[in-house]
CSV table of C-alpha atoms and ligand atoms in Angstrom, one decimal:
chain,number,residue,atom,x,y,z
A,1133,MET,CA,7.5,41.5,-9.2
A,1134,GLU,CA,6.0,42.8,-6.0
A,1135,TYR,CA,8.7,41.4,-3.7
A,1136,LEU,CA,12.4,41.2,-4.3
A,1137,PRO,CA,13.9,38.0,-2.8
A,1138,ILE,CA,17.0,38.8,-0.8
A,1139,ASN,CA,19.0,36.8,1.9
A,1140,ILE,CA,19.6,38.8,5.0
A,1141,LYS,CA,22.6,38.2,7.2
A,1142,LEU,CA,21.1,38.1,10.7
A,1143,LYS,CA,24.2,36.8,12.6
A,1144,GLU,CA,24.3,38.7,15.9
A,1145,LYS,CA,21.8,41.2,14.7
A,1146,LYS,CA,19.1,42.2,17.2
A,1147,CYS,CA,15.7,40.8,16.2
A,1148,VAL,CA,12.5,41.1,18.2
A,1149,VAL,CA,9.7,38.6,18.4
A,1150,PHE,CA,6.5,40.0,19.8
A,1151,GLY,CA,4.3,37.3,21.2
A,1152,ALA,CA,5.4,34.0,22.8
A,1153,GLY,CA,3.0,31.3,21.7
A,1154,ASN,CA,3.4,28.3,19.4
A,1155,VAL,CA,3.9,30.3,16.2
A,1156,ALA,CA,6.3,32.6,17.9
A,1157,PHE,CA,8.3,29.6,19.0
A,1158,ARG,CA,8.6,28.3,15.4
A,1159,LYS,CA,9.8,31.8,14.3
A,1160,ILE,CA,12.3,32.0,17.1
A,1161,GLN,CA,13.7,28.6,16.1
A,1162,MET,CA,14.2,29.9,12.5
A,1163,LEU,CA,15.9,33.1,13.7
A,1164,ASN,CA,18.0,31.1,16.0
A,1165,LYS,CA,19.3,29.0,13.0
A,1166,ALA,CA,20.3,32.2,11.3
A,1167,GLY,CA,22.4,33.2,14.4
A,1168,ALA,CA,20.2,36.2,15.3
A,1169,HIS,CA,20.4,37.9,18.7
A,1170,ILE,CA,16.7,37.3,19.7
A,1171,ILE,CA,14.6,39.3,22.1
A,1172,CYS,CA,11.2,37.8,22.8
A,1173,VAL,CA,8.6,40.2,24.4
A,1174,ALA,CA,5.2,39.0,25.7
A,1175,LYS,CA,3.1,38.9,28.8
A,1176,THR,CA,2.8,35.1,28.9
A,1177,ILE,CA,5.6,32.9,27.7
A,1178,HIS,CA,5.1,29.4,26.2
A,1179,LYS,CA,7.0,26.7,28.1
A,1180,ASP,CA,9.2,25.8,25.0
A,1181,ILE,CA,10.3,29.4,24.7
A,1182,GLN,CA,11.0,29.5,28.5
A,1183,GLN,CA,13.4,26.6,28.0
A,1184,MET,CA,15.4,28.7,25.6
A,1185,TRP,CA,16.3,31.1,28.4
A,1186,GLY,CA,20.0,31.9,28.1
A,1187,ASP,CA,20.0,31.4,24.3
A,1188,ILE,CA,17.6,34.3,23.8
A,1189,VAL,CA,16.5,37.3,25.8
A,1190,ILE,CA,13.0,36.9,27.2
A,1191,ILE,CA,11.2,40.0,28.5
A,1192,GLN,CA,7.9,39.3,30.2
A,1193,ASP,CA,6.2,42.6,29.8
A,1194,ASP,CA,3.3,44.4,28.3
A,1195,ILE,CA,4.2,44.9,24.6
A,1196,SER,CA,2.9,48.5,24.3
A,1197,SER,CA,4.8,49.6,27.4
A,1198,TYR,CA,7.9,47.9,26.1
A,1199,LEU,CA,7.6,49.8,22.8
A,1200,ARG,CA,7.1,53.1,24.8
A,1201,THR,CA,10.0,52.6,27.2
A,1202,VAL,CA,12.6,50.5,25.3
A,1203,GLY,CA,11.6,51.2,21.7
A,1204,LEU,CA,13.2,49.7,18.6
A,1205,GLU,CA,16.6,51.3,18.5
A,1206,ASN,CA,19.2,49.1,16.7
A,1207,ILE,CA,16.6,46.4,15.8
A,1208,THR,CA,17.1,44.9,12.4
A,1209,LEU,CA,13.9,42.9,12.1
A,1210,ILE,CA,10.6,42.2,13.9
A,1211,ILE,CA,8.3,39.3,13.9
A,1212,SER,CA,4.9,40.1,15.3
A,1213,ALA,CA,3.0,37.0,16.4
A,1214,THR,CA,0.7,38.3,19.1
A,1215,GLY,CA,-2.7,37.1,17.7
A,1216,ASP,CA,-4.2,40.4,18.8
A,1217,ALA,CA,-5.2,42.5,15.8
A,1218,LYS,CA,-5.3,45.9,17.5
A,1219,LEU,CA,-1.9,45.3,19.1
A,1220,ALA,CA,-0.5,44.0,15.7
A,1221,GLN,CA,-1.6,47.3,14.0
A,1222,HIS,CA,0.1,49.3,16.8
A,1223,ILE,CA,3.4,47.3,16.5
A,1224,PHE,CA,3.3,47.7,12.7
A,1225,ASP,CA,2.8,51.5,12.9
A,1226,VAL,CA,5.8,51.9,15.3
A,1227,ALA,CA,8.0,49.7,13.1
A,1228,LYS,CA,7.0,51.6,10.0
A,1229,GLN,CA,7.7,54.9,11.6
A,1230,GLN,CA,11.2,53.7,12.6
A,1231,ASN,CA,11.9,51.9,9.3
A,1232,VAL,CA,12.4,48.5,10.9
A,1233,LEU,CA,11.6,45.4,8.8
A,1234,ILE,CA,8.5,43.7,10.1
A,1235,ASN,CA,6.5,40.6,9.4
A,1236,THR,CA,3.1,40.2,11.0
A,1237,VAL,CA,2.2,36.5,11.0
A,1238,ASP,CA,-1.0,35.8,9.0
A,1239,ASP,CA,-1.6,39.4,8.1
A,1240,GLN,CA,0.1,40.5,4.9
A,1241,ARG,CA,-1.2,44.0,5.2
A,1242,LEU,CA,1.0,44.5,8.2
A,1243,CYS,CA,4.2,43.2,6.7
A,1244,SER,CA,7.1,45.1,5.1
A,1245,TYR,CA,8.7,41.7,4.2
A,1246,ILE,CA,7.2,38.2,3.8
A,1247,SER,CA,8.9,34.9,4.7
A,1248,PRO,CA,9.3,32.4,1.9
A,1249,ALA,CA,9.1,28.6,2.3
A,1250,ILE,CA,12.6,27.4,2.8
A,1251,ILE,CA,14.6,24.4,1.6
A,1252,ASN,CA,17.7,24.2,3.7
A,1253,ARG,CA,20.7,22.3,2.4
A,1254,LYS,CA,23.2,24.5,4.3
A,1255,PRO,CA,25.0,26.4,2.8
A,1256,ILE,CA,22.5,26.1,-0.1
A,1257,ILE,CA,19.2,27.8,0.7
A,1258,ILE,CA,16.3,27.8,-1.7
A,1259,SER,CA,13.3,29.9,-1.0
A,1260,VAL,CA,9.9,29.7,-2.6
A,1261,SER,CA,7.4,32.5,-2.4
A,1262,SER,CA,4.0,33.2,-4.0
A,1263,GLY,CA,4.2,36.8,-2.9
A,1264,GLY,CA,1.8,36.0,-0.1
A,1265,SER,CA,-0.9,35.0,-2.6
A,1266,ALA,CA,-0.9,31.2,-1.9
A,1267,PRO,CA,1.4,30.1,0.9
A,1268,VAL,CA,0.1,26.6,0.9
A,1269,LEU,CA,1.0,26.3,-2.8
A,1270,SER,CA,4.5,27.5,-1.9
A,1271,LYS,CA,4.7,24.8,0.7
A,1272,LYS,CA,3.6,22.2,-1.9
A,1273,ILE,CA,6.3,23.4,-4.3
A,1274,ARG,CA,8.8,23.3,-1.5
A,1275,GLU,CA,7.9,19.7,-0.8
A,1276,ASN,CA,8.4,18.8,-4.5
A,1277,ILE,CA,11.8,20.5,-4.6
A,1278,GLU,CA,12.7,18.8,-1.3
A,1279,LYS,CA,12.2,15.4,-2.9
A,1280,LEU,CA,14.4,16.2,-5.8
A,1281,LEU,CA,17.3,17.8,-4.0
A,1282,PRO,CA,19.7,15.4,-2.4
A,1283,HIS,CA,20.1,15.5,1.3
A,1284,ASN,CA,23.9,15.8,0.8
A,1285,LEU,CA,23.8,18.8,-1.5
A,1286,GLY,CA,25.0,21.0,1.3
A,1287,LYS,CA,28.0,18.7,1.8
A,1288,LEU,CA,28.9,19.1,-1.9
A,1289,ALA,CA,28.8,22.9,-1.6
A,1290,MET,CA,30.9,22.8,1.6
A,1291,TYR,CA,33.4,20.5,-0.2
A,1292,ALA,CA,33.6,22.9,-3.1
A,1293,SER,CA,34.1,25.8,-0.7
A,1294,ASN,CA,36.9,23.9,1.1
A,1295,ILE,CA,38.9,23.2,-2.1
A,1296,ARG,CA,38.2,26.7,-3.6
A,1297,LYS,CA,41.5,28.2,-2.6
A,1298,GLN,CA,43.5,25.2,-3.9
A,1299,VAL,CA,41.6,25.3,-7.2
A,1300,LYS,CA,42.5,29.0,-7.5
A,1301,LYS,CA,46.1,28.3,-7.0
A,1302,THR,CA,46.2,25.3,-9.4
A,1303,PHE,CA,44.1,26.9,-12.2
A,1304,SER,CA,45.3,30.5,-12.7
A,1305,SER,CA,42.9,31.7,-15.5
A,1306,MET,CA,39.3,32.2,-14.7
A,1307,GLN,CA,38.3,30.1,-17.8
A,1308,ASP,CA,40.3,27.1,-16.5
A,1309,ARG,CA,38.7,27.4,-13.2
A,1310,ARG,CA,35.3,27.6,-14.6
A,1311,GLN,CA,36.1,24.5,-16.7
A,1312,PHE,CA,37.3,22.7,-13.6
A,1313,TRP,CA,34.0,23.4,-11.7
A,1314,GLU,CA,32.0,22.3,-14.7
A,1315,TYR,CA,33.9,19.0,-14.8
A,1316,PHE,CA,33.7,18.6,-11.1
A,1317,PHE,CA,30.0,19.1,-10.7
A,1318,ASN,CA,29.3,16.7,-13.6
A,1319,SER,CA,31.7,14.1,-12.4
A,1320,SER,CA,31.1,10.8,-10.6
A,1321,LEU,CA,33.1,12.2,-7.7
A,1322,SER,CA,30.5,14.9,-7.0
A,1323,SER,CA,27.7,12.4,-7.4
A,1324,ARG,CA,29.5,10.2,-5.0
A,1325,ILE,CA,29.6,12.9,-2.4
A,1326,ILE,CA,25.9,13.5,-2.9
A,1327,ASN,CA,25.0,9.8,-2.7
A,1328,THR,CA,27.3,8.8,0.1
A,1329,GLY,CA,28.3,12.0,1.9
A,1330,LEU,CA,31.9,10.8,1.8
A,1331,MET,CA,34.5,13.5,0.8
A,1332,PRO,CA,37.4,12.5,-1.4
A,1333,ASP,CA,40.9,13.9,-0.7
A,1334,SER,CA,41.1,17.4,-2.3
A,1335,ASN,CA,44.6,16.8,-3.7
A,1336,ASP,CA,43.5,13.7,-5.6
A,1337,VAL,CA,40.5,15.5,-7.0
A,1338,ILE,CA,42.5,18.4,-8.3
A,1339,GLU,CA,45.3,16.2,-9.7
A,1340,MET,CA,42.7,14.0,-11.4
A,1341,PHE,CA,41.1,16.9,-13.2
A,1342,SER,CA,44.5,18.5,-14.1
A,1343,ASN,CA,45.6,15.3,-15.9
A,1344,LYS,CA,42.3,14.0,-17.2
A,1345,PRO,CA,39.8,16.7,-17.8
A,1346,GLU,CA,37.3,14.6,-19.7
A,1347,LYS,CA,34.0,13.6,-18.2
A,1348,VAL,CA,34.0,10.3,-16.3
A,1349,GLY,CA,31.0,8.0,-16.9
A,1350,GLU,CA,29.3,6.0,-14.3
A,1351,VAL,CA,26.6,3.3,-14.1
A,1352,PHE,CA,23.7,3.5,-11.6
A,1353,LEU,CA,22.0,0.2,-11.1
A,1354,VAL,CA,18.6,1.3,-9.9
A,1355,GLY,CA,15.8,-0.8,-8.4
A,1356,VAL,CA,12.4,0.7,-9.2
A,1357,GLY,CA,10.2,-1.5,-7.2
A,1358,PRO,CA,7.3,-3.8,-8.4
A,1359,GLY,CA,5.3,-1.3,-10.4
A,1360,ASP,CA,3.6,1.5,-8.4
A,1361,PRO,CA,5.7,4.5,-9.3
A,1362,GLU,CA,5.1,5.9,-5.8
A,1363,LEU,CA,7.2,3.1,-4.5
A,1364,LEU,CA,10.3,4.5,-6.1
A,1365,THR,CA,12.9,5.8,-3.7
A,1366,ILE,CA,13.8,9.5,-3.7
A,1367,LYS,CA,17.3,8.5,-4.7
A,1368,ALA,CA,16.1,6.4,-7.6
A,1369,LEU,CA,14.0,9.3,-8.9
A,1370,ARG,CA,16.9,11.7,-8.7
A,1371,VAL,CA,19.3,9.5,-10.6
A,1372,MET,CA,16.6,8.8,-13.2
A,1373,GLN,CA,16.3,12.6,-13.7
A,1374,GLN,CA,20.0,13.1,-14.2
A,1375,ALA,CA,20.7,10.2,-16.5
A,1376,ASP,CA,22.1,10.6,-20.1
A,1377,ILE,CA,21.0,7.2,-21.1
A,1378,VAL,CA,18.5,4.7,-19.6
A,1379,LEU,CA,18.6,0.9,-20.2
A,1380,TYR,CA,15.5,-0.8,-18.9
A,1381,ASP,CA,13.7,-4.2,-18.7
A,1382,ASN,CA,10.3,-5.3,-19.8
A,1383,LEU,CA,9.0,-5.3,-16.3
A,1384,ILE,CA,9.3,-1.5,-15.9
A,1385,PRO,CA,5.9,0.1,-16.4
A,1386,LYS,CA,5.6,3.1,-18.7
A,1387,GLU,CA,4.5,5.4,-15.8
A,1388,ILE,CA,8.0,4.9,-14.3
A,1389,LEU,CA,9.8,5.4,-17.7
A,1390,GLU,CA,7.9,8.7,-18.0
A,1391,LEU,CA,9.8,9.9,-15.0
A,1392,VAL,CA,13.3,9.7,-16.5
A,1393,ARG,CA,14.9,12.9,-17.8
A,1394,ARG,CA,13.0,14.1,-20.8
A,1395,ASP,CA,16.0,14.2,-23.2
A,1396,ALA,CA,17.6,10.9,-22.0
A,1397,GLU,CA,18.1,8.2,-24.5
A,1398,LEU,CA,16.0,5.1,-23.7
A,1399,ILE,CA,17.0,1.5,-24.6
A,1400,ASN,CA,14.8,-1.5,-24.0
A,1401,VAL,CA,17.1,-4.5,-23.1
A,1402,GLY,CA,14.0,-6.4,-21.8
A,1403,LYS,CA,14.1,-10.1,-21.5
A,1404,SER,CA,11.0,-12.2,-21.2
A,1405,MET,CA,11.6,-15.8,-20.5
A,1406,GLY,CA,12.5,-17.8,-23.5
A,1407,ASN,CA,12.5,-14.7,-25.7
A,1408,HIS,CA,15.8,-13.0,-24.9
A,1409,LYS,CA,15.7,-9.7,-26.6
A,1410,VAL,CA,19.2,-8.6,-25.8
A,1411,LYS,CA,21.6,-11.1,-24.4
A,1412,GLN,CA,23.0,-10.5,-20.9
A,1413,VAL,CA,26.6,-10.2,-22.2
A,1414,ASP,CA,25.4,-7.6,-24.7
A,1415,THR,CA,23.6,-5.6,-22.0
A,1416,ASN,CA,26.8,-5.7,-19.9
A,1417,GLN,CA,28.7,-4.4,-22.9
A,1418,LEU,CA,26.2,-1.6,-23.6
A,1419,LEU,CA,26.6,-0.4,-20.0
A,1420,ILE,CA,30.4,-0.5,-20.3
A,1421,ASP,CA,30.5,1.3,-23.7
A,1422,HIS,CA,28.2,4.1,-22.7
A,1423,ALA,CA,30.0,4.7,-19.4
A,1424,LEU,CA,33.3,4.8,-21.3
A,1425,GLU,CA,31.8,7.6,-23.4
A,1426,GLY,CA,31.5,9.6,-20.2
A,1427,LYS,CA,27.8,9.2,-19.8
A,1428,GLN,CA,25.7,8.9,-16.7
A,1429,VAL,CA,24.1,5.5,-17.4
A,1430,CYS,CA,21.0,4.5,-15.5
A,1431,ARG,CA,20.2,0.8,-15.5
A,1432,LEU,CA,16.6,0.3,-14.4
A,1433,LYS,CA,15.7,-3.0,-12.8
A,1434,GLY,CA,12.3,-4.1,-11.6
A,1435,GLY,CA,12.0,-4.6,-7.9
A,1436,ASP,CA,15.5,-4.8,-6.3
A,1437,PRO,CA,18.6,-5.3,-8.6
A,1438,PHE,CA,20.0,-7.9,-6.3
A,1439,ILE,CA,17.0,-10.1,-6.0
A,1440,PHE,CA,16.7,-12.5,-9.0
A,1441,GLY,CA,17.6,-9.5,-11.2
A,1442,ARG,CA,21.1,-10.4,-12.5
A,1443,GLY,CA,22.3,-7.2,-10.9
A,1444,GLY,CA,25.3,-9.1,-9.5
A,1445,GLU,CA,26.3,-10.3,-13.0
A,1446,GLU,CA,26.1,-6.8,-14.4
A,1447,ILE,CA,28.2,-5.3,-11.6
A,1448,GLN,CA,30.8,-8.0,-12.0
A,1449,ALA,CA,31.2,-7.1,-15.6
A,1450,LEU,CA,31.5,-3.4,-14.7
A,1451,ARG,CA,34.0,-4.0,-12.1
A,1452,SER,CA,36.2,-6.1,-14.5
A,1453,ALA,CA,36.0,-3.2,-17.0
A,1454,GLY,CA,37.0,-0.7,-14.3
A,1455,ILE,CA,33.7,1.3,-14.6
A,1456,ASN,CA,32.4,3.2,-11.6
A,1457,TYR,CA,29.1,2.1,-10.4
A,1458,GLN,CA,26.5,2.8,-7.7
A,1459,ILE,CA,23.6,0.6,-6.6
A,1460,ILE,CA,20.3,1.9,-5.5
A,1461,PRO,CA,18.0,-0.7,-3.8
A,1462,GLY,CA,14.4,-1.1,-4.6
A,1463,ILE,CA,11.4,-2.7,-3.1
A,1464,THR,CA,11.5,-6.3,-4.2
A,1465,ALA,CA,8.3,-7.9,-5.6
A,1466,ALA,CA,7.9,-10.1,-2.5
A,1467,ILE,CA,7.7,-7.1,-0.2
A,1468,GLY,CA,5.6,-5.0,-2.5
A,1469,CYS,CA,3.1,-7.7,-3.6
A,1470,ALA,CA,2.7,-9.0,0.0
A,1471,SER,CA,1.9,-5.5,1.3
A,1472,TYR,CA,-0.5,-4.7,-1.5
A,1473,ALA,CA,-2.3,-8.1,-1.1
A,1474,GLY,CA,-2.6,-7.7,2.7
A,1475,ILE,CA,-0.3,-10.7,3.4
A,1476,PRO,CA,2.1,-10.2,6.3
A,1477,LEU,CA,5.1,-12.4,5.2
A,1478,THR,CA,5.8,-13.3,8.9
A,1479,HIS,CA,3.2,-13.6,11.6
A,1480,ARG,CA,3.7,-15.1,15.0
A,1481,ASP,CA,0.8,-17.5,14.4
A,1482,TYR,CA,2.0,-18.8,11.1
A,1483,ALA,CA,5.6,-18.2,10.0
A,1484,GLN,CA,8.9,-17.3,11.6
A,1485,LYS,CA,10.8,-17.7,8.4
A,1486,VAL,CA,10.5,-16.3,4.8
A,1487,VAL,CA,12.2,-17.9,1.8
A,1488,PHE,CA,12.5,-16.1,-1.5
A,1489,LEU,CA,13.1,-18.7,-4.3
A,1490,THR,CA,12.8,-18.9,-8.0
A,1491,ALA,CA,11.6,-21.8,-10.0
A,1492,HIS,CA,13.5,-20.5,-13.0
A,1493,CYS,CA,17.2,-21.4,-12.4
A,1494,LYS,CA,20.3,-21.3,-14.6
A,1495,ASN,CA,20.6,-25.0,-14.0
A,1496,SER,CA,18.0,-27.5,-12.8
A,1497,ILE,CA,15.2,-26.4,-10.4
A,1498,ASP,CA,15.9,-29.7,-8.7
A,1499,THR,CA,18.9,-28.2,-6.9
A,1500,LEU,CA,16.4,-26.7,-4.3
A,1501,GLU,CA,16.3,-28.4,-0.9
A,1502,TRP,CA,12.7,-29.7,-1.0
A,1503,SER,CA,12.6,-31.3,2.4
A,1504,SER,CA,13.5,-28.0,4.0
A,1505,LEU,CA,11.0,-26.0,1.8
A,1506,ALA,CA,8.3,-28.4,2.8
A,1507,GLN,CA,8.6,-27.7,6.5
A,1508,ASP,CA,5.8,-25.8,8.3
A,1509,ARG,CA,5.8,-22.3,9.9
A,1510,GLN,CA,7.6,-20.7,7.0
A,1511,THR,CA,6.5,-18.6,4.0
A,1512,LEU,CA,7.7,-19.4,0.5
A,1513,VAL,CA,7.7,-16.6,-2.0
A,1514,VAL,CA,8.2,-17.9,-5.5
A,1515,TYR,CA,9.5,-15.6,-8.3
A,1516,MET,CA,9.0,-16.6,-11.9
A,1517,GLY,CA,7.0,-19.6,-10.8
A,1518,LEU,CA,4.1,-19.8,-13.3
A,1519,MET,CA,5.6,-22.2,-15.8
A,1520,LYS,CA,7.0,-24.7,-13.2
A,1521,SER,CA,4.1,-24.5,-10.8
A,1522,GLN,CA,2.9,-28.1,-11.1
A,1523,PHE,CA,6.4,-29.4,-10.6
A,1524,LEU,CA,6.8,-27.1,-7.5
A,1525,VAL,CA,3.5,-28.4,-6.0
A,1526,ASP,CA,4.4,-32.1,-6.7
A,1527,LYS,CA,7.8,-31.7,-5.1
A,1528,LEU,CA,6.5,-29.9,-2.0
A,1529,ILE,CA,3.6,-32.4,-1.4
A,1530,ALA,CA,6.0,-35.4,-2.0
A,1531,ASN,CA,8.2,-34.0,0.7
A,1532,GLY,CA,5.4,-33.8,3.2
A,1533,LYS,CA,3.9,-30.3,2.8
A,1534,ASN,CA,0.2,-30.3,3.6
A,1535,LYS,CA,-1.7,-30.2,0.3
A,1536,LYS,CA,-4.2,-27.7,1.8
A,1537,THR,CA,-1.5,-25.2,2.6
A,1538,PRO,CA,-2.9,-21.8,1.6
A,1539,VAL,CA,-1.5,-20.1,-1.5
A,1540,ALA,CA,-1.9,-16.7,-3.1
A,1541,ILE,CA,-1.1,-15.8,-6.6
A,1542,ILE,CA,-0.4,-12.1,-7.1
A,1543,GLU,CA,-0.5,-10.9,-10.7
A,1544,ASN,CA,0.8,-7.4,-11.5
A,1545,GLY,CA,1.2,-6.7,-7.8
A,1546,THR,CA,1.0,-3.0,-6.7
A,1547,ARG,CA,-0.2,-1.9,-10.1
A,1548,GLU,CA,-3.7,-0.7,-11.2
A,1549,THR,CA,-4.2,-4.2,-12.8
A,1550,GLN,CA,-3.3,-6.2,-9.7
A,1551,ARG,CA,-5.2,-9.5,-9.2
A,1552,VAL,CA,-4.9,-11.7,-6.1
A,1553,ILE,CA,-6.1,-15.3,-6.4
A,1554,MET,CA,-6.4,-17.4,-3.3
A,1555,GLY,CA,-6.5,-21.2,-3.0
A,1556,ASN,CA,-4.8,-24.3,-1.7
A,1557,LEU,CA,-1.4,-25.8,-2.7
A,1558,TYR,CA,-2.8,-28.8,-4.5
A,1559,GLU,CA,-4.8,-26.7,-6.9
A,1560,LEU,CA,-2.2,-24.0,-7.6
A,1561,ALA,CA,-1.3,-25.0,-11.1
A,1562,GLU,CA,-4.9,-25.5,-12.0
A,1563,LEU,CA,-5.8,-22.0,-10.7
A,1564,ILE,CA,-3.0,-20.4,-12.8
A,1565,LYS,CA,-4.3,-22.1,-15.9
A,1566,HIS,CA,-8.0,-21.6,-15.2
A,1567,LYS,CA,-7.6,-17.9,-14.3
A,1568,THR,CA,-5.1,-17.4,-17.2
A,1569,VAL,CA,-2.6,-15.8,-14.9
A,1570,LYS,CA,0.1,-13.9,-16.8
A,1571,SER,CA,3.6,-12.7,-15.9
A,1572,PRO,CA,4.6,-10.9,-13.8
A,1573,ALA,CA,3.1,-13.0,-11.0
A,1574,LEU,CA,4.4,-14.1,-7.6
A,1575,LEU,CA,3.3,-17.1,-5.6
A,1576,ILE,CA,3.1,-17.0,-1.8
A,1577,ILE,CA,2.8,-20.3,-0.1
A,1578,GLY,CA,2.1,-20.7,3.6
A,1579,GLY,CA,-0.4,-20.1,6.4
A,1580,VAL,CA,0.0,-16.3,6.0
A,1581,ALA,CA,-1.5,-16.4,2.5
A,1582,GLN,CA,-5.0,-16.9,3.8
A,1583,LEU,CA,-4.8,-13.6,5.8
A,1584,SER,CA,-5.4,-11.7,2.5
A,1585,ASN,CA,-9.1,-12.6,2.9
A,1586,ASP,CA,-9.3,-10.3,5.9
A,1587,LEU,CA,-6.5,-7.9,5.4
A,1588,ALA,CA,-6.6,-7.0,1.7
A,1589,TRP,CA,-6.9,-3.2,1.3
A,1590,PHE,CA,-5.6,-2.3,-2.2
A,1591,GLN,CA,-8.5,-2.1,-4.7
A,1592,PRO,CA,-7.0,-0.2,-7.6
A,1593,GLN,CA,-10.3,0.7,-9.2
A,1594,ASN,CA,-11.8,2.1,-6.0
A,1595,HIS,CA,-8.6,3.9,-5.4
A,1596,LEU,CA,-9.4,6.6,-7.8
A,1597,LYS,CA,-12.9,7.3,-6.5
A,1598,PRO,CA,-12.1,9.6,-3.6
A,1599,HIS,CA,-10.1,11.8,-5.9
A,1600,LEU,CA,-13.0,11.9,-8.4
A,1601,ASN,CA,-15.4,12.8,-5.6
A,1602,VAL,CA,-13.2,15.7,-4.6
A,1603,LEU,CA,-13.1,16.9,-8.1
A,1604,LYS,CA,-16.9,16.7,-8.4
A,1605,THR,CA,-17.6,18.7,-5.3
A,1606,ALA,CA,-14.8,21.2,-5.8
B,901,SAH,N1,14.4,-8.0,-9.3
B,901,SAH,C1,13.0,-8.3,-9.3
B,901,SAH,C2,12.7,-9.7,-9.7
B,901,SAH,C3,13.0,-10.0,-11.1
B,901,SAH,S1,12.5,-11.6,-11.5
B,901,SAH,C4,12.5,-8.0,-7.8
B,901,SAH,O1,13.3,-7.8,-6.9
B,901,SAH,O2,11.3,-7.9,-7.7
B,901,SAH,C5,10.9,-11.3,-12.2
B,901,SAH,C6,9.8,-11.9,-11.4
B,901,SAH,O3,9.5,-11.1,-10.3
B,901,SAH,C7,8.5,-12.1,-12.1
B,901,SAH,O4,8.5,-13.2,-12.9
B,901,SAH,C8,7.6,-12.2,-10.9
B,901,SAH,O5,7.6,-13.5,-10.4
B,901,SAH,C9,8.2,-11.2,-10.0
B,901,SAH,N2,7.5,-9.9,-10.1
B,901,SAH,C10,8.1,-8.7,-10.4
B,901,SAH,N3,7.3,-7.7,-10.4
B,901,SAH,C11,6.1,-8.2,-10.0
B,901,SAH,C12,4.8,-7.7,-9.8
B,901,SAH,N4,4.5,-6.4,-10.0
B,901,SAH,N5,3.8,-8.5,-9.5
B,901,SAH,C13,4.0,-9.8,-9.3
B,901,SAH,N6,5.2,-10.4,-9.5
B,901,SAH,C14,6.2,-9.6,-9.8
């Protein structure tokens, strides 16, 4: 290990930044966050730094003469960002002689310390360093960690710090205290702080753990979007990676399932129409049973859980059973498919209204208001519409919809296998049959559908080509 990572307390410590350009400004902002007493020395001062006048000391002077006359007495740390190689060497020599920590931007030879890439979830700080060998790689790693660490992690740490004294008073032995913290950080309470930022009353928390130290389970109803794994939300990904058990539907592609925690148990409760694998009541019961065992249960739903996903029914069952739950929205098929097919669902020339409907209802499809659906200047997005497409077309036309209304059928939207088939309303059912369209497929009916001809951009096969080219030339 060539460098030892340490965290320096810079609060009110004198730090000098030599140079006052763009880079120096970024470094000053960082030192400022750490509460340092900053002195910036340079001949010309960037306007952003000038505006910090009052917060920092700005000395407009020749750096060599400053070193000669004022020197580095009582200075804890130096950042050298002059962009002048000869001057940088001189600053480094003086700093070395006086044993002051120095970092010269972009010149590792002239550094007695190097700055890591930082992930800031105050008071939690994570630093990533490649020991100066590959700073861009460190930044990449930081980005990946950023995505995984919840925004409210710092709040959780602050909360823990706030109740620390009380915990110490309540649990006298160190072992009890350790057990409390184990329970607490695994509990639904801490996941609630992370997910919502809301802080529970500290007395309630401590009392709860004193009386009932067992792990409390919780169900996360997670929408994973229409298929492209990159359309997952950061929150969905994090919950998937924390789950003890994952219940999923047929619609969830395997690329998404591969992202769940490696040792989580996976159960397929998938339903395809007419072939109900696990009954809804049994799925509800599975969710309840596993949560009662104290598990973090992740219920994955295609698209958004509350759009034709029976999410409401599952949540009602959980609520009746007194199980804690959280709901994470996802991109619903209508939004995802429309984007990936180049169909703006609203457009001032064609539609001021969008209706999401399903042709697959608990009761009869005939409960839909056909005369309203047949009106112009709206976009109809039909979920689960393949089987009843002819009926849908007949009803719309009988209620006055123009039979030449443009339609688009989007099969496997947002996925590598996406197909977009365009046509007119009267031929919709025929197209589905002739092109052997399979589920999952979405129907978009309305003037906007024709825009796909001009605006389509997602061509899954071509999508890979640029990457391959890069690989070839690398
Ligand atoms: N909750 C889901 C919808 C579940 S109903 C959501 O918000 O998207 C299932 C129907 O959604 C399918 O029959 C199909 O009509 C539509 N659907 C879901 N994913 C799709 C996809 N990738 N491409 C096309 N249609 C899709």
